[in-house]
PDB file of C-alpha atoms in Angstrom:
ATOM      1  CA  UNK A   1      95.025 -94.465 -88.426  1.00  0.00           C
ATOM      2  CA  UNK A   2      94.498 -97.943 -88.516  1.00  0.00           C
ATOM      3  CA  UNK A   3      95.233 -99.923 -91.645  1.00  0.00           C
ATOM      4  CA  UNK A   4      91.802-101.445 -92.745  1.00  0.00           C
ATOM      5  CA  UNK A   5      92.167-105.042 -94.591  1.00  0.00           C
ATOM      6  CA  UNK A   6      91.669-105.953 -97.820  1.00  0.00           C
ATOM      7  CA  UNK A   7      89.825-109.406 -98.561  1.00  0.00           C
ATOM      8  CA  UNK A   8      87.974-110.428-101.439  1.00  0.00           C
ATOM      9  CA  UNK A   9      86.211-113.853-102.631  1.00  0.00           C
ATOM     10  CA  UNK A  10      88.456-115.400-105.196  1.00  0.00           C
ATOM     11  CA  UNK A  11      86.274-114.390-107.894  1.00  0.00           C
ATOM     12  CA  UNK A  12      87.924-112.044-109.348  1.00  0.00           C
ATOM     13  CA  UNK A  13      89.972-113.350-111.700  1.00  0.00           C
ATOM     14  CA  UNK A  14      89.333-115.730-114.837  1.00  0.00           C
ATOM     15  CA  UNK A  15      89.693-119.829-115.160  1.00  0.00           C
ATOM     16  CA  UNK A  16      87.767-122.623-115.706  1.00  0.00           C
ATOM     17  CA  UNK A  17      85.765-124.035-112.842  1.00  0.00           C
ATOM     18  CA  UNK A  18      86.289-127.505-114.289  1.00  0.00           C
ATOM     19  CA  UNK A  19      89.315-127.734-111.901  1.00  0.00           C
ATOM     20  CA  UNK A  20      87.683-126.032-108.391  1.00  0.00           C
ATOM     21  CA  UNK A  21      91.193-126.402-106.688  1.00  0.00           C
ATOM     22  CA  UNK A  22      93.161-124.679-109.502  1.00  0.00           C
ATOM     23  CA  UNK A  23      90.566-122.081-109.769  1.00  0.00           C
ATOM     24  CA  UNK A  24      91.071-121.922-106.272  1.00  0.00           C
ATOM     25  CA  UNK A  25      94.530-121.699-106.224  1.00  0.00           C
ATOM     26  CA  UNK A  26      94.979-118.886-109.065  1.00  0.00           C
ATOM     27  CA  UNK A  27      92.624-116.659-106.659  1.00  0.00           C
ATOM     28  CA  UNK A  28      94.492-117.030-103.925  1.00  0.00           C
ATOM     29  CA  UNK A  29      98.057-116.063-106.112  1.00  0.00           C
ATOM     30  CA  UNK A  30      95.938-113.391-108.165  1.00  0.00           C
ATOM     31  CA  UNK A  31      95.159-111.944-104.837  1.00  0.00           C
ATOM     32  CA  UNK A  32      98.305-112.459-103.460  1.00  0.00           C
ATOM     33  CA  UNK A  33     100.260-110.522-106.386  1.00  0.00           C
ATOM     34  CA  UNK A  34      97.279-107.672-105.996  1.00  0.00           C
ATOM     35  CA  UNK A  35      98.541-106.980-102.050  1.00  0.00           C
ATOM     36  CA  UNK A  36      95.030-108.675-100.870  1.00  0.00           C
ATOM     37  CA  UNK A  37      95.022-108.598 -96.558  1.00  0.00           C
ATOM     38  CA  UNK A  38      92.888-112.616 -96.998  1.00  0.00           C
ATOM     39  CA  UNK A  39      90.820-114.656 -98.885  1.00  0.00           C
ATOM     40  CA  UNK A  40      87.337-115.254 -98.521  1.00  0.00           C
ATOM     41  CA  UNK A  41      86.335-119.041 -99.698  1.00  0.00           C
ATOM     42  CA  UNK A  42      83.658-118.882-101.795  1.00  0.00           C
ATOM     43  CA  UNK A  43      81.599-122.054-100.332  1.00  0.00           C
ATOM     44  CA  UNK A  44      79.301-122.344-103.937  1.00  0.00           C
ATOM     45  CA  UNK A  45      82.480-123.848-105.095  1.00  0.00           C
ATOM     46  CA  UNK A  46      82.395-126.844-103.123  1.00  0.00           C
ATOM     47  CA  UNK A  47      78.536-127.319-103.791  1.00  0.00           C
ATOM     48  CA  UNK A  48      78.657-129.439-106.697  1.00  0.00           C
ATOM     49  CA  UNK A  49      81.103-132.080-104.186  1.00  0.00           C
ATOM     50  CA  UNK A  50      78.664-132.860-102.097  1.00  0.00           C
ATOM     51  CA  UNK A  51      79.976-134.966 -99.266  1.00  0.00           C
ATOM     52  CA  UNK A  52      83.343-135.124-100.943  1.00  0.00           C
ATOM     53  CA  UNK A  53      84.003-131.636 -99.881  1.00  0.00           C
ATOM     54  CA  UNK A  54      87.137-132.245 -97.428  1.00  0.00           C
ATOM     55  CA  UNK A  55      89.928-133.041 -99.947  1.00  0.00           C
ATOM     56  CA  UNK A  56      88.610-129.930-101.697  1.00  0.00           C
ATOM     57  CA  UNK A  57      89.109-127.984 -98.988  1.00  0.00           C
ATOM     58  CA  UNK A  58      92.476-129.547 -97.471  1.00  0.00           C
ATOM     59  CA  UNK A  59      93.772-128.725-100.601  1.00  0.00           C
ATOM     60  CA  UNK A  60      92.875-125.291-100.481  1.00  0.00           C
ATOM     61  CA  UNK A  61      94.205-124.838 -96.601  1.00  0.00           C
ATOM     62  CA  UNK A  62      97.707-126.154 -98.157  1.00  0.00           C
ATOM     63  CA  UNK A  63      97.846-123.799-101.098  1.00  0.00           C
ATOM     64  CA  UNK A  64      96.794-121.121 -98.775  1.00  0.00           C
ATOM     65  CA  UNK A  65      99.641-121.607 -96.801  1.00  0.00           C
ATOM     66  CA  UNK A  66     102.129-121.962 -99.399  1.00  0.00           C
ATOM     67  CA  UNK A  67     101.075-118.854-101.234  1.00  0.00           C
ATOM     68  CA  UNK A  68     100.918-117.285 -98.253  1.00  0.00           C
ATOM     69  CA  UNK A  69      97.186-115.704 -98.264  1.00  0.00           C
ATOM     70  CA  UNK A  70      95.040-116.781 -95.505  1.00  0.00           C
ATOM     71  CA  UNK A  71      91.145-117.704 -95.667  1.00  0.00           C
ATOM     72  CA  UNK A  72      89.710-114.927 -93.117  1.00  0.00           C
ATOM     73  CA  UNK A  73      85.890-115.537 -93.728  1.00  0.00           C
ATOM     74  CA  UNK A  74      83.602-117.853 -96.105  1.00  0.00           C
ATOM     75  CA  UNK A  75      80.668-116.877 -97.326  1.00  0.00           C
ATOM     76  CA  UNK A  76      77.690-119.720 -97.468  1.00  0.00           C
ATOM     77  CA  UNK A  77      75.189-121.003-100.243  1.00  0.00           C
ATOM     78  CA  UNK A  78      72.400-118.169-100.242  1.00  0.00           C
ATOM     79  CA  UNK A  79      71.181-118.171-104.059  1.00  0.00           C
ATOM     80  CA  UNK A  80      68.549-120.754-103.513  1.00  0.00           C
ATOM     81  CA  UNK A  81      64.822-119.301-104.204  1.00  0.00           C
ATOM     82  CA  UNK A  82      62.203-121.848-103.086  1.00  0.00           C
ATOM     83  CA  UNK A  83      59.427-119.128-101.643  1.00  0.00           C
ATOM     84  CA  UNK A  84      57.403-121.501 -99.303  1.00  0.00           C
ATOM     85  CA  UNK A  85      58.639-125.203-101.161  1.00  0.00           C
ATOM     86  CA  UNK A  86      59.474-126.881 -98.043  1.00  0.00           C
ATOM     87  CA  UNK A  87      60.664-129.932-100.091  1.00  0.00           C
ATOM     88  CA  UNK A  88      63.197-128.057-101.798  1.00  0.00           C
ATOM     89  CA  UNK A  89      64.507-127.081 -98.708  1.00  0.00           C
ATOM     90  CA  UNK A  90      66.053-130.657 -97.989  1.00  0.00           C
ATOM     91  CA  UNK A  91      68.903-129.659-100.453  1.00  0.00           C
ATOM     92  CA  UNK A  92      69.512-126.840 -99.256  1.00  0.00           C
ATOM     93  CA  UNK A  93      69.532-127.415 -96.050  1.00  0.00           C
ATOM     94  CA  UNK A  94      72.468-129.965 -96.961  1.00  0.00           C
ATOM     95  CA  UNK A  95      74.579-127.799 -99.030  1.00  0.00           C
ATOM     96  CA  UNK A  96      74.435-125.444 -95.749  1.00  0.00           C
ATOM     97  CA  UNK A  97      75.432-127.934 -93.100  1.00  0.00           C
ATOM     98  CA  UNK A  98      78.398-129.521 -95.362  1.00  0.00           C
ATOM     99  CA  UNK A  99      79.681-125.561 -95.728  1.00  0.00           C
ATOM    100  CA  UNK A 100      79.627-124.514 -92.172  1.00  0.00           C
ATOM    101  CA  UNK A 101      81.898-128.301 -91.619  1.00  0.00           C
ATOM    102  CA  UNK A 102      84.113-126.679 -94.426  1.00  0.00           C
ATOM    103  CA  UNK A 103      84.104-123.570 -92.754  1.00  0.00           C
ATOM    104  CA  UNK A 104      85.150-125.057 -89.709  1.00  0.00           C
ATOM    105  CA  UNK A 105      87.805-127.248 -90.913  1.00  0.00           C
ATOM    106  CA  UNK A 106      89.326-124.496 -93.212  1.00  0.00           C
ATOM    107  CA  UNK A 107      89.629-122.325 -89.988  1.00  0.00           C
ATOM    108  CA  UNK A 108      87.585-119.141 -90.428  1.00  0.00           C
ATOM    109  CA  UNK A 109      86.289-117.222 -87.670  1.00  0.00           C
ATOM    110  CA  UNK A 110      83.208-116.049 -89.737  1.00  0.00           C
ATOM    111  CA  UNK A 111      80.444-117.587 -92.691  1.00  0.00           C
ATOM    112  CA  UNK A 112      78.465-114.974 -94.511  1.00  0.00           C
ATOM    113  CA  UNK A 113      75.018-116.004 -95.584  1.00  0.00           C
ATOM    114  CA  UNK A 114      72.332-113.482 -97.379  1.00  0.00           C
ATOM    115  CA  UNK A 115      69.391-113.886 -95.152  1.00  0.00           C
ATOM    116  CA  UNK A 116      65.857-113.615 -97.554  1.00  0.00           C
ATOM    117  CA  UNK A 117      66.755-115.789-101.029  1.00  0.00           C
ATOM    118  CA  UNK A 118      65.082-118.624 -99.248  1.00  0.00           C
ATOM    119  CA  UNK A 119      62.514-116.197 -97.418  1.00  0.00           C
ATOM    120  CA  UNK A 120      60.782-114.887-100.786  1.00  0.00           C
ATOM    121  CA  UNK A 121      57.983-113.580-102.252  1.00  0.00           C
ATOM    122  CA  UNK A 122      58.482-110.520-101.194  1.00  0.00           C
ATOM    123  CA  UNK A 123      55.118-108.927-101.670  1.00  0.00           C
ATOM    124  CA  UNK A 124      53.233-106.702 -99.052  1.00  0.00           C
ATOM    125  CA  UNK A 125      57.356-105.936 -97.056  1.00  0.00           C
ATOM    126  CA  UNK A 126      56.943-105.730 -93.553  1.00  0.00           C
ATOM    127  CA  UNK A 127      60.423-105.012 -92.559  1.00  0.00           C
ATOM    128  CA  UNK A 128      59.472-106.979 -88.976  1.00  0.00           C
ATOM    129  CA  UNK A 129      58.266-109.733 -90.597  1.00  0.00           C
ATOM    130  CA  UNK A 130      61.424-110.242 -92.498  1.00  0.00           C
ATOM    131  CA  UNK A 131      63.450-109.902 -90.039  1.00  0.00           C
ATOM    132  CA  UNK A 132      61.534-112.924 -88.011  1.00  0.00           C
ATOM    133  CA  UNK A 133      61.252-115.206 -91.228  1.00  0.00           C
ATOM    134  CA  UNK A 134      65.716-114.705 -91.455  1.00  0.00           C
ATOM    135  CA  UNK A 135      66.076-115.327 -87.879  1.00  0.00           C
ATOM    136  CA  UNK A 136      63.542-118.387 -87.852  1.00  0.00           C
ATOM    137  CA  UNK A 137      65.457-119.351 -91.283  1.00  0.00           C
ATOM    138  CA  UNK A 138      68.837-119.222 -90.219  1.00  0.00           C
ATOM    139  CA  UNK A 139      68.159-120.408 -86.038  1.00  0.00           C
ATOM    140  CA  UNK A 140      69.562-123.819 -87.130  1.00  0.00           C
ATOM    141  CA  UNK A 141      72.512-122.951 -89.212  1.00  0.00           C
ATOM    142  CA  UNK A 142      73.425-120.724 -86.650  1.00  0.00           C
ATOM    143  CA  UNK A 143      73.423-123.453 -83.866  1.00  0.00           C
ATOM    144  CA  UNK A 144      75.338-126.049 -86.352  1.00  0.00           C
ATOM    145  CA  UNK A 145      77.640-123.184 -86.720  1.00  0.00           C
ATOM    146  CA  UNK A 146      78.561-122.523 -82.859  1.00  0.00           C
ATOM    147  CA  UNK A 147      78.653-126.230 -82.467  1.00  0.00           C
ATOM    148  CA  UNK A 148      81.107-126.218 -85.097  1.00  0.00           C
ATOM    149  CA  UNK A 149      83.063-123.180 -83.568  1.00  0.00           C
ATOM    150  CA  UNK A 150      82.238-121.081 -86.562  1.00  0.00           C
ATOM    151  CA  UNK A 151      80.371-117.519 -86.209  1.00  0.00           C
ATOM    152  CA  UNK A 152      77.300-116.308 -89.054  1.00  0.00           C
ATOM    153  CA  UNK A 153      77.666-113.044 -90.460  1.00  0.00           C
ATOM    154  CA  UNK A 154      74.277-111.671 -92.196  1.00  0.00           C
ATOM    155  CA  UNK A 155      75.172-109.983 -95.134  1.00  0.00           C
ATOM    156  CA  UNK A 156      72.138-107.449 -96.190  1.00  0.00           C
ATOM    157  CA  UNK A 157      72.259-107.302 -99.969  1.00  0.00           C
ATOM    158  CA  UNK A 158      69.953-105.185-102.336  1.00  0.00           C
ATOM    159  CA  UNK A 159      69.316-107.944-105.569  1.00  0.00           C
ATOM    160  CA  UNK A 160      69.885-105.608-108.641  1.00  0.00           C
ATOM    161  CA  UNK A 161      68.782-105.776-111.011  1.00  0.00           C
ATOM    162  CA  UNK A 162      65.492-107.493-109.974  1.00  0.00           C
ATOM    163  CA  UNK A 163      61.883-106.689-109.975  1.00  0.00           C
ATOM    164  CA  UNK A 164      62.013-106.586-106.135  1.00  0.00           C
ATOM    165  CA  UNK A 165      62.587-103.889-103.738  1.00  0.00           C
ATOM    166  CA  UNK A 166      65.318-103.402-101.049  1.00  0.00           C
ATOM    167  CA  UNK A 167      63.903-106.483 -99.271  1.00  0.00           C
ATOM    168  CA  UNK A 168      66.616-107.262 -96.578  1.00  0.00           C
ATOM    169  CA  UNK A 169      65.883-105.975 -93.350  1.00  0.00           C
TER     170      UNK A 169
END
């Protein structure tokens, strides 16, 4: 039987986020020690950098390598809820396009993004209609992505616990 691999964002251990590449770097030896498979990069981290994302991430591909644990997969931003604000898409929009570049450079095959935070209210589901809102949502990430060599992975989540029902599609 095939050995099935074990990879986990590197969220699952305790330190302060006031140093993203040392909280970066414990994951990835807190995983290591635990017999983790890869890393997933956990591209919120690099939000708050803006533009200044690439020494972030450099740093990260050098740690990775000395500890030994790989980055596998990424997932994207996907916690922003703006309904139909079209202006507060601009951000967002941003924060996407600098973490599929950061994808790219770290060297993952794959981004994971949760398709409907951006697609809400979710009154009156029509599973069809959600699934056309994500794809219209996510066409141009997913063409920045391929430019960029880097594959999207939709990632249906329940929210729990919210006031919303199962709402992916």
């Amino acid at each position: 039987m095939k050995k099935l691999r074990i990879c986990s964002t590197n969220n699952l251990h305790f330190c302060a986020k006031s140093n993203v590449s040392e909280y970066i770097r414990q994951g990835l030896r807190f995983q290591k020690d635990m017999g983790f498979d890869a890393a997933d990069f956990n591209m919120k981290l690099i939000e708050p950098l803006g533009a200044y994302w690439k020494p972030c991430i450099e740093e990260a591909i050098a740690d990775s390598q000395k500890i030994g644990l790989k980055f596998e997969v990424c997932h994207l931003p996907f916690d922003v809820r703006l309904g139909g604000n079209t202006e507060g898409m601009k951000p967002f929009d941003t924060k996407m396009h600098y973490a599929i570049d950061a994808a790219a450079h770290l060297g993952v095959d794959y981004a994971v993004v949760h398709p409907n935070t951006i697609t809400m209210p979710l009154k009156d589901f029509n599973r069809r209609a959600q699934y056309d809102s994500v794809m219209k949502h996510l066409a141009p990430y997913v063409e920045h992505a391929s430019k960029v060599g880097v594959n999207i992975v939709v990632e249906n989540m329940r929210r729990v616990p919210e006031p919303f029902p199962v709402h992916r599609y």
